[in-house]
Short mmCIF file of C-alpha atoms in Angstrom, two decimals:
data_model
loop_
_atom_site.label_atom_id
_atom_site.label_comp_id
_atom_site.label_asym_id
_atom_site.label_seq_id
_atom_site.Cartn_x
_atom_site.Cartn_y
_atom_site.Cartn_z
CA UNK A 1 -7.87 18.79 20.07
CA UNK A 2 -7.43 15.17 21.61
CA UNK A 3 -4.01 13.37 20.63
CA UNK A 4 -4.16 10.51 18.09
CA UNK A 5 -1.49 8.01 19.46
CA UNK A 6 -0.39 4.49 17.63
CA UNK A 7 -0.17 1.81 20.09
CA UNK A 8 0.53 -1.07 17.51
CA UNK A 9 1.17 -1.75 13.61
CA UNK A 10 0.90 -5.59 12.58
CA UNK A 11 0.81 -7.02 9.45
CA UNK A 12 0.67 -10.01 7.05
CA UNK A 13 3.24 -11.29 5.05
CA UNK A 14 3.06 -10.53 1.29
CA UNK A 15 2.31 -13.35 -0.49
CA UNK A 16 2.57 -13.38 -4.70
CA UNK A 17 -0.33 -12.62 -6.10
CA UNK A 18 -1.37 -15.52 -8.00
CA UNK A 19 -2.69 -19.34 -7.85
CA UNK A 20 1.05 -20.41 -6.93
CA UNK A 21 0.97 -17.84 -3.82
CA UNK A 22 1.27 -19.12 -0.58
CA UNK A 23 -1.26 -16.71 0.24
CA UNK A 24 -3.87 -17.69 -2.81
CA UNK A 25 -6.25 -20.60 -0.38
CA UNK A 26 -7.09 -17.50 2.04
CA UNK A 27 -9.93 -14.66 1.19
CA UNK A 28 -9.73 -11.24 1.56
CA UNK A 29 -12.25 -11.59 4.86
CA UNK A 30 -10.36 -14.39 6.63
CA UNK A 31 -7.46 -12.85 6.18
CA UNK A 32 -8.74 -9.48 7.64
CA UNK A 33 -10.14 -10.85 10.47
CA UNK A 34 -7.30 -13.45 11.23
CA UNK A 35 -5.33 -9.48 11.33
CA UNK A 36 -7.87 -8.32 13.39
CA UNK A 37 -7.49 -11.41 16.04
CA UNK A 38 -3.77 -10.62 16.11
CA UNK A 39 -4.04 -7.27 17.27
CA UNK A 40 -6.89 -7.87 19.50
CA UNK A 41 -4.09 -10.43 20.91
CA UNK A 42 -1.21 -8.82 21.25
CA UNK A 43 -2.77 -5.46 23.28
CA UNK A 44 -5.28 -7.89 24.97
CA UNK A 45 -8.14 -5.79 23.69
CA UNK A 46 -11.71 -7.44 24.79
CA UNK A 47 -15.13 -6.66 24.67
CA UNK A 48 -16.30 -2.99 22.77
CA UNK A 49 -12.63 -2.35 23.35
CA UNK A 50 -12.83 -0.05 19.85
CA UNK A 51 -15.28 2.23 18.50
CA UNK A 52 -14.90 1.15 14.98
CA UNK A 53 -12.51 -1.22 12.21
CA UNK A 54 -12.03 1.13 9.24
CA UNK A 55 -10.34 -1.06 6.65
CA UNK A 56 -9.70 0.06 2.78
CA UNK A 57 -9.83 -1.95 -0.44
CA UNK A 58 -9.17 -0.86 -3.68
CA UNK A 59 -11.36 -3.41 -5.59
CA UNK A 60 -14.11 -3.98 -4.02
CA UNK A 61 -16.10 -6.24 -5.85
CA UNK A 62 -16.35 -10.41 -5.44
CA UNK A 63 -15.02 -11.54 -1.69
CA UNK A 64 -13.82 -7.97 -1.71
CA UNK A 65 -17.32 -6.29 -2.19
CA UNK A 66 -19.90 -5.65 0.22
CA UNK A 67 -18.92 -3.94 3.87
CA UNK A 68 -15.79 -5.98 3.79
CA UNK A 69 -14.78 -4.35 7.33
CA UNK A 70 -18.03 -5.67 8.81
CA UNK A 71 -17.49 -9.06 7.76
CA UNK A 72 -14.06 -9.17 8.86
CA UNK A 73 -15.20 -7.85 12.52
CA UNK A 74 -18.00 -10.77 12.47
CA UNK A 75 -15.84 -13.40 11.50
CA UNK A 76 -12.81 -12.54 13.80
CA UNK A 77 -13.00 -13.10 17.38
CA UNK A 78 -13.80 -9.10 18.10
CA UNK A 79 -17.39 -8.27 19.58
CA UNK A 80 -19.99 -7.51 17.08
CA UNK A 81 -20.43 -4.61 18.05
CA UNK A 82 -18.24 -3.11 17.09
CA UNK A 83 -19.60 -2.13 13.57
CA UNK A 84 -17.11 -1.68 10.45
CA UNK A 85 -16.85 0.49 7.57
CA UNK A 86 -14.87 -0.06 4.29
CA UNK A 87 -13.35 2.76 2.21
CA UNK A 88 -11.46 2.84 -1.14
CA UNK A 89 -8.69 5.81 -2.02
CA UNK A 90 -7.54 3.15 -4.18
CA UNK A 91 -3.52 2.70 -3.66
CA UNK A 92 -4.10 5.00 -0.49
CA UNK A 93 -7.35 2.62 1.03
CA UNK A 94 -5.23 1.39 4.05
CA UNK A 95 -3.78 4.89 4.87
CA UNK A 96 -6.64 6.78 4.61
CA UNK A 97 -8.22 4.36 7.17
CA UNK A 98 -5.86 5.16 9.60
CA UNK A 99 -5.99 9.12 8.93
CA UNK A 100 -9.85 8.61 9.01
CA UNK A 101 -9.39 6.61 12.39
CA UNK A 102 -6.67 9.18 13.76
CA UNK A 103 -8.82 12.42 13.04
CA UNK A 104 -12.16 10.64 14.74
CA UNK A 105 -10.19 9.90 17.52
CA UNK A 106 -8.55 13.63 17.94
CA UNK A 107 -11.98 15.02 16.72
CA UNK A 108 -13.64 13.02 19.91
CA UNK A 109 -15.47 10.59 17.99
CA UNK A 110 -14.59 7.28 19.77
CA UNK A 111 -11.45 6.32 21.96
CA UNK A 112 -9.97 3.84 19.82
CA UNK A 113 -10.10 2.22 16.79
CA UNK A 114 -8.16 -0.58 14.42
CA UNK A 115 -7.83 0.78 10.82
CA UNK A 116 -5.99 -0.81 7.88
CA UNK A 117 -6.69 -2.62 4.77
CA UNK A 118 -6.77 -6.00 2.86
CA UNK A 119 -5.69 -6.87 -1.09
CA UNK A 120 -5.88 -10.09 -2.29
CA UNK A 121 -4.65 -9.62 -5.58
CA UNK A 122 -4.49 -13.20 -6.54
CA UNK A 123 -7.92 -14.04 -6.31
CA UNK A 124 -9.31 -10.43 -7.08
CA UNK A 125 -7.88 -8.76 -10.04
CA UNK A 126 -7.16 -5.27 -10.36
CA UNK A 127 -9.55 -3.38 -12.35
CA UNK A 128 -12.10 -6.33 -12.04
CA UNK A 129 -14.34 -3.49 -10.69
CA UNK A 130 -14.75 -1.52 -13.96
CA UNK A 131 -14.21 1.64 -12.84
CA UNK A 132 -16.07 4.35 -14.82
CA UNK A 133 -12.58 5.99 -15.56
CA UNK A 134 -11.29 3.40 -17.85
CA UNK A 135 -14.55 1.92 -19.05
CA UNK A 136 -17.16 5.25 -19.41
CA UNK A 137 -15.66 6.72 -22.84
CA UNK A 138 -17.21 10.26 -21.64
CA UNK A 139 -15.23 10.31 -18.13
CA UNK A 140 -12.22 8.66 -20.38
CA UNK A 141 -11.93 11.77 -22.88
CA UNK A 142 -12.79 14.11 -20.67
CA UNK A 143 -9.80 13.44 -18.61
CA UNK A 144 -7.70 11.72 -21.06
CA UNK A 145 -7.10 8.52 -19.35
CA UNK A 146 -4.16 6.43 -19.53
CA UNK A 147 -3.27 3.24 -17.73
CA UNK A 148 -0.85 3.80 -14.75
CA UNK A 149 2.37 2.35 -16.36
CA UNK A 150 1.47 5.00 -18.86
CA UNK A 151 1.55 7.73 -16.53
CA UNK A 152 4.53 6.52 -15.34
CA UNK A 153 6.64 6.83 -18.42
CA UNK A 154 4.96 10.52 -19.04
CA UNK A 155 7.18 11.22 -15.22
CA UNK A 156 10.03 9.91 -16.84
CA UNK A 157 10.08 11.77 -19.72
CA UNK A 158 8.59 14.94 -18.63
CA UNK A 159 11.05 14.62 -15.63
CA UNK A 160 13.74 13.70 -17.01
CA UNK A 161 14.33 9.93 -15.65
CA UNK A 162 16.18 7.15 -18.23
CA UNK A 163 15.62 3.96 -18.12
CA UNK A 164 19.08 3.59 -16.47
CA UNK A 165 17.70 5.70 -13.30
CA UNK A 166 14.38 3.99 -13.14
CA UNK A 167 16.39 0.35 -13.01
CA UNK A 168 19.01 1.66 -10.53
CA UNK A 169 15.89 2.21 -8.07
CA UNK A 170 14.63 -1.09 -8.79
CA UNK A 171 18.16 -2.91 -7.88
CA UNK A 172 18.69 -0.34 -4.56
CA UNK A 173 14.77 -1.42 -3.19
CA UNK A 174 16.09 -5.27 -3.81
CA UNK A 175 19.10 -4.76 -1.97
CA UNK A 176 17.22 -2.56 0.80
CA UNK A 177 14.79 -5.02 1.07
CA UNK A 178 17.05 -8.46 1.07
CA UNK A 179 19.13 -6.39 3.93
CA UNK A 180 16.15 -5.82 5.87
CA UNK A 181 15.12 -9.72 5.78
CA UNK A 182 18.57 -10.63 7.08
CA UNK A 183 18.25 -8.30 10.05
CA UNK A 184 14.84 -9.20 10.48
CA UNK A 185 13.62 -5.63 10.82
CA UNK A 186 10.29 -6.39 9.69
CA UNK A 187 9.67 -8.99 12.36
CA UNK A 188 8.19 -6.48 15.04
CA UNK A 189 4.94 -6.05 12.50
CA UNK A 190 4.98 -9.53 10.77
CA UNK A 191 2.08 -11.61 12.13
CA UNK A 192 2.60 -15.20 10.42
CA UNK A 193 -0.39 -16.40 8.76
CA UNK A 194 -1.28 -19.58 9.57
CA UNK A 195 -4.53 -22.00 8.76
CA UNK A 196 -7.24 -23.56 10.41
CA UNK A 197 -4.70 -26.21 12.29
CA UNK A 198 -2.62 -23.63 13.24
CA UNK A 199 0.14 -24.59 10.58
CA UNK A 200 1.84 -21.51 9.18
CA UNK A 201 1.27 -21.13 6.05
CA UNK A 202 3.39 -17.51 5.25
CA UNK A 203 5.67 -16.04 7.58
CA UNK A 204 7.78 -13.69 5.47
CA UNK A 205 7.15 -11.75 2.88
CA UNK A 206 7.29 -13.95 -0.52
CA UNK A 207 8.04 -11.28 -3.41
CA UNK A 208 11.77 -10.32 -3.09
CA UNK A 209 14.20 -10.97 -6.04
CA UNK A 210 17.60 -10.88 -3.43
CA UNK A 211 20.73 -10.61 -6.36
CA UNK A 212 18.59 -7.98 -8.47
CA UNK A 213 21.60 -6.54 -11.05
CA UNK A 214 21.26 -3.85 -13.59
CA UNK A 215 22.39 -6.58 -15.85
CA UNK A 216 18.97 -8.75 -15.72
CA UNK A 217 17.12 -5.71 -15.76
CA UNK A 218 18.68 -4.68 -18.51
CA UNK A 219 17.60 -7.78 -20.88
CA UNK A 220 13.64 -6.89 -19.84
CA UNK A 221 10.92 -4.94 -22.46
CA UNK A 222 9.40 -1.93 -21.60
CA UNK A 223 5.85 -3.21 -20.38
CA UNK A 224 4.14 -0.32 -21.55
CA UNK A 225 5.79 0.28 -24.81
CA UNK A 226 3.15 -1.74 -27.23
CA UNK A 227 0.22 -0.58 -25.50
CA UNK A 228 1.36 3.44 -25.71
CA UNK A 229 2.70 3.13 -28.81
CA UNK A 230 0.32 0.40 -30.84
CA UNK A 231 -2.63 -0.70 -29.91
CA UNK A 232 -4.99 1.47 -28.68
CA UNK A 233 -2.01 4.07 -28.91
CA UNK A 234 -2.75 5.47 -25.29
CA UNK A 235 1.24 7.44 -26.45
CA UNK A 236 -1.28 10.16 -28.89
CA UNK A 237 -3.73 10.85 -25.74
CA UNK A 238 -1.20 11.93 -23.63
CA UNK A 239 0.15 13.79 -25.86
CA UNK A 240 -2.97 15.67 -27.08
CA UNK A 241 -2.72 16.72 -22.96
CA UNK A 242 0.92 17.34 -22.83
CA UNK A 243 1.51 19.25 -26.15
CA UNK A 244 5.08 19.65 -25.22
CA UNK A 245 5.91 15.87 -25.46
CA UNK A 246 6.93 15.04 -28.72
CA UNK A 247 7.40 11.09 -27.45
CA UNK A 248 6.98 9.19 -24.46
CA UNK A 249 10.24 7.55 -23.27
CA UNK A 250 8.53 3.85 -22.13
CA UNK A 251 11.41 2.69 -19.22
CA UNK A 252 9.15 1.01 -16.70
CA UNK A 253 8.82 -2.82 -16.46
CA UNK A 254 8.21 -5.55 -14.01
CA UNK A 255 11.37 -4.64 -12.57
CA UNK A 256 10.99 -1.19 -11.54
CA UNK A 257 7.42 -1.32 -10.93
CA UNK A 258 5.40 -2.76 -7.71
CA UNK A 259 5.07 -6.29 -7.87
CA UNK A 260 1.73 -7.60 -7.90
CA UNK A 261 0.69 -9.40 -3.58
CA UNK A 262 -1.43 -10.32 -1.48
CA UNK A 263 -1.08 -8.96 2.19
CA UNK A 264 -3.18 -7.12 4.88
CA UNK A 265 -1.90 -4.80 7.53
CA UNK A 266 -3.75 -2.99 11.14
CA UNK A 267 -2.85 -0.30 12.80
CA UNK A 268 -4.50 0.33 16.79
CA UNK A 269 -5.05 4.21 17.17
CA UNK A 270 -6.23 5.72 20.45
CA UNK A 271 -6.10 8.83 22.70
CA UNK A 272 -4.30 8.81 25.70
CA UNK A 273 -7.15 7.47 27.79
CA UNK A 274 -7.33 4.72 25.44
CA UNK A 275 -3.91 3.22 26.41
CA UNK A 276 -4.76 3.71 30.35
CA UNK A 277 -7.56 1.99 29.96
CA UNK A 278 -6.37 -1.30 28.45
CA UNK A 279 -2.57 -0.70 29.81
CA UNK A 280 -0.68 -0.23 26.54
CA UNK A 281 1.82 2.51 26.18
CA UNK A 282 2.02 4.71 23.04
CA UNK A 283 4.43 4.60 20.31
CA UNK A 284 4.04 7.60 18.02
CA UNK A 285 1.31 10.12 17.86
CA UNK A 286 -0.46 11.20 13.97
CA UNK A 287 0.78 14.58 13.78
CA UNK A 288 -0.59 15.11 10.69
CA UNK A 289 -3.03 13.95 7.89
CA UNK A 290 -3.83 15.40 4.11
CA UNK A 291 -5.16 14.17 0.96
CA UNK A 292 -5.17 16.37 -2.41
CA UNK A 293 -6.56 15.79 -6.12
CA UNK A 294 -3.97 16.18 -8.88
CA UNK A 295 -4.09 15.78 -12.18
CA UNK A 296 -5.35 12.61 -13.69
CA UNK A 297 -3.45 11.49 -16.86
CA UNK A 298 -0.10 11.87 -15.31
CA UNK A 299 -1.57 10.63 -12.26
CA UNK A 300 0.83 9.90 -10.43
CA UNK A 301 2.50 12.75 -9.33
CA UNK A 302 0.42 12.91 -6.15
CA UNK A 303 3.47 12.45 -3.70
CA UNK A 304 5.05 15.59 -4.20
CA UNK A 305 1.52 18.26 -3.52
CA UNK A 306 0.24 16.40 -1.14
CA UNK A 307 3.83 16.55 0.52
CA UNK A 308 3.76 20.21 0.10
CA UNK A 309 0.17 20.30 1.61
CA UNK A 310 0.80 18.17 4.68
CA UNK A 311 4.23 20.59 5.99
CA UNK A 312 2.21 23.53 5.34
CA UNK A 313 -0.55 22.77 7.53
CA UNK A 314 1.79 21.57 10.23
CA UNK A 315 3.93 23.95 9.97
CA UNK A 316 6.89 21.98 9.37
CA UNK A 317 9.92 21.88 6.87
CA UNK A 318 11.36 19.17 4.56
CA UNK A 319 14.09 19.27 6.46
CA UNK A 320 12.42 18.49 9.42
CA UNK A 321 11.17 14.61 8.70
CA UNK A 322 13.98 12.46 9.75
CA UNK A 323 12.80 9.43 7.35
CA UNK A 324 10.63 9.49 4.22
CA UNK A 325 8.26 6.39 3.11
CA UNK A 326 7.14 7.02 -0.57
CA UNK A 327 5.25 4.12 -2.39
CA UNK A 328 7.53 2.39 -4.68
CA UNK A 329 4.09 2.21 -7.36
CA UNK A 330 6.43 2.92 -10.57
CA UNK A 331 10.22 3.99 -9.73
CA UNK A 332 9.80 7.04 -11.71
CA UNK A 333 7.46 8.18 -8.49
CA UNK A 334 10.33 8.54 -6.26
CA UNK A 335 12.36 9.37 -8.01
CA UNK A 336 10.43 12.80 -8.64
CA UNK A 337 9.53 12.95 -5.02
CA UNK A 338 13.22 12.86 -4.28
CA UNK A 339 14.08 15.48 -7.33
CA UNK A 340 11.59 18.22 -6.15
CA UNK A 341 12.02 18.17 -2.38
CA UNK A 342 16.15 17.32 -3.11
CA UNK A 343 15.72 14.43 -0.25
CA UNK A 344 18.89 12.46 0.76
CA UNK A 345 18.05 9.15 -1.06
CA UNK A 346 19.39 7.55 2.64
CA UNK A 347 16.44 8.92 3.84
CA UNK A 348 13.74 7.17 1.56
CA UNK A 349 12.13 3.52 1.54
CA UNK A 350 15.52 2.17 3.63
CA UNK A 351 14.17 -1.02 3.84
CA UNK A 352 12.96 -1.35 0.34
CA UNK A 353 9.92 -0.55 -1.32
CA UNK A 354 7.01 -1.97 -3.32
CA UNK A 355 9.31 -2.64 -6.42
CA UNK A 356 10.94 -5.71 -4.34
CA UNK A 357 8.32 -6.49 -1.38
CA UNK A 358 4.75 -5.74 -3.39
CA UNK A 359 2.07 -3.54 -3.27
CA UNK A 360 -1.21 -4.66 -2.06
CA UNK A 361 -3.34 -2.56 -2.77
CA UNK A 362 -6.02 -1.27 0.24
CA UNK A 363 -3.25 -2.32 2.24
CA UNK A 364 0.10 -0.19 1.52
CA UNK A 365 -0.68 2.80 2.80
CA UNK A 366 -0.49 1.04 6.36
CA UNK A 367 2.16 -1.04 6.04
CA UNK A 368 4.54 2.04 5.01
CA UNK A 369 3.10 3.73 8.04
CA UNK A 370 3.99 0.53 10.45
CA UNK A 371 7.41 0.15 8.37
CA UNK A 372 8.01 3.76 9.14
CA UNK A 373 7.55 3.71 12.73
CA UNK A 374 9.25 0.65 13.15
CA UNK A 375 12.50 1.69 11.21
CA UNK A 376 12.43 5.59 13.32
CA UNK A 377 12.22 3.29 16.46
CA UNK A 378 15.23 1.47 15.32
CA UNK A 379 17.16 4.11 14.42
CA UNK A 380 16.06 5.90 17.09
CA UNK A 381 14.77 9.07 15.61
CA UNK A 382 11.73 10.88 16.51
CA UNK A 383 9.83 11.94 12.76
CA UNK A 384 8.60 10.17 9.29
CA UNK A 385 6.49 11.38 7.02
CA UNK A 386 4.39 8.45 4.59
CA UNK A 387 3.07 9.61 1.12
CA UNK A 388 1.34 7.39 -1.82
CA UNK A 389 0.63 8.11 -5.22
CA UNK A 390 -3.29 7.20 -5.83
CA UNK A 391 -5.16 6.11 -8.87
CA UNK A 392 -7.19 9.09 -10.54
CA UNK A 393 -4.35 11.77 -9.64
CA UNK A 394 -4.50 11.97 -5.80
CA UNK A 395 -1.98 12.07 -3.41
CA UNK A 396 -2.35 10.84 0.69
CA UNK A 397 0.38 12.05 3.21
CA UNK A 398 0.77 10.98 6.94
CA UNK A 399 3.45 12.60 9.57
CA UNK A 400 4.18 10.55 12.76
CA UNK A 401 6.34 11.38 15.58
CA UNK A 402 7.47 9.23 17.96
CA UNK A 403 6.73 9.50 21.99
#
């Protein structure tokens, strides 16, 4: 089967997601396709230089809706015609673009493509989409839905994880992430956003809380606390799934969960004729791709399967992945990742994590896979393995090794 390479991993800054953003005066398309120029840029792709833009979203209604790929290609400065096609694995949109992209390319489906994803979670809400899980009361029961930060606090307790442990995480990924800035180790992927006057608008990434102690964490609520415990007392349909639990320990907050951005992030995959063609040397090759369906009121628990999933087909070991990306969604998530595979906590999110840089949505899942590469290249080591918890109960997994 043909090689799946990486040539190039760009992104935007994360902005905050809200109307004080620096991001918030840019759509979801304009964005995209201002990403889309960039990378067309910086390899000097013209013409049909790609087969296809795969791009994920995770709510895809408003500016978001529609074939938001297409309209990215059309307004950007790519040829139109190259097509587009938007996909949604929720939390894991961005990444499964790129495994989509990779496994066309290796399956012979197209030389090249540019595959990534776009949130804009100021101007389109999360569940603004009404997805049938929360809203259709027979799906609901049937699967005994529970919001996320729910599902997060059943990990804690089931697992084992105090509220201590979960804020410990939180303060590391602001530290992490404040080092990271100072040694500019993001500024490889960072394209600057700028407007129609070429003025930057956002060059870094917004979000970060640098001086992050246990001590201010310590004086914040549980967020999910009223909601399990009150009103609609989501606490007694968990527990009508997970007999066991006599409580749910509620330790997740604002602080130890993903903060709430707007960003977008590319990723240019080709085979090796690709890169000859257009003169652009590769920097990792997909080894591996896998997605798996867990189970959906705990939710989030995806990481660790799908983990388990993506060594077994590739033959490969824990032991062999030199760095670990794991989507800081709730810090209860990696925490059990790094409890079940017994990872080095060196080894995971060194730069930080979602908790202190954001999570935008369709976009994560290629930013930790840029982030990834860029950190192994750094370091100068040769394999890193990206997971996300998804929305639902599914897990995504990518391995990359460097050439």
């Amino acid at each position: 089967m043909t090689e799946a390479y990486i040539y190039d991993a760009a992104r935007t800054p994360r902005g905050k997601g809200r109307k004080d953003g620096s991001l918030h005066e840019v759509s979801s398309v304009a964005l995209s396709a201002r990403l889309l120029n960039a990378v067309a840029e910086r390899n000097n792709l013209e013409g049909h230089a790609v087969e296809d833009v795969i791009w994920g979203n995770a709510t895809q209604v408003m500016e978001q809706g529609g074939c938001l790929a297409r309209s990215a290609v059309l307004l950007s400065d790519l040829d139109e015609r190259i097509p587009g096609l938007s996909i949604n694995r929720f939390c894991a949109s961005g990444m499964e673009a790129v495994n989509l992209a990779a496994n066309q390319v290796r399956g012979g489906a197209g030389m090249g493509y540019i595959a990534g994803g776009v949130e804009m979670m100021g101007r389109v809400a999360m569940g603004s989409d009404g997805a049938a899980i929360a809203v259709d009361p027979s799906l609901a029961m049937k699967t005994y839905f529970v919001p996320q930060g729910i599902s997060a606090d059943i990990i804690a307790t089931e697992y084992g994880f105090s509220r201590e442990d979960v804020d410990a995480l939180g303060v590391e990924s602001q530290r992490r992430a404040a080092e990271a800035i100072k040694e500019n180790r993001f500024a490889k992927s960072i394209v600057p956003v700028k407007d129609q006057n070429g003025l930057t608008i956002l060059d870094h990434d917004e979000f970060p809380r640098a001086g992050t102690t246990m001590e201010s964490l310590g004086g914040l609520k549980p967020s999910f606390k009223e909601m399990g415990e009150v009103m609609p007392g989501f606490d007694k349909v968990a527990m009508l799934k997970y007999p066991h639990l006599d409580h749910i320990n509620h330790v997740h907050h604002a602080g130890n969960s993903s903060g709430i951005v707007d960003g977008a992030a590319a990723v240019l995959i080709g085979n090796k004729e690709f890169g000859e063609a257009h003169g652009l040397k590769p920097r990792a090759r997909i080894r591996a791709t896998a997605k798996i369906g867990t189970d959906p009121t705990i939710m989030l628990t995806g990481p660790v399967p799908v983990t388990e999933k993506i060594l077994a087909d590739s033959g490969m070991s824990i032991s062999d992945i030199d760095l670990f990306e794991v989507n800081e969604a709730f810090a209860a998530v990696v925490l059990r990742f790094m409890q079940a595979f017994q990872v080095d906590a060196d080894k995971v999110n060194v730069n930080g994590g979602a908790i202190a840089l954001g999570h935008p949505l369709g976009a994560t899942g290629a930013i930790i896979i840029g982030t990834l590469l860029d950190e192994l290249e750094r370091r100068d080591l040769n394999t890193g393995l990206a997971t996300l918890c998804v929305a639902s109960g599914m897990g995504a997994a990518t391995i990359i090794e460097r050439v």
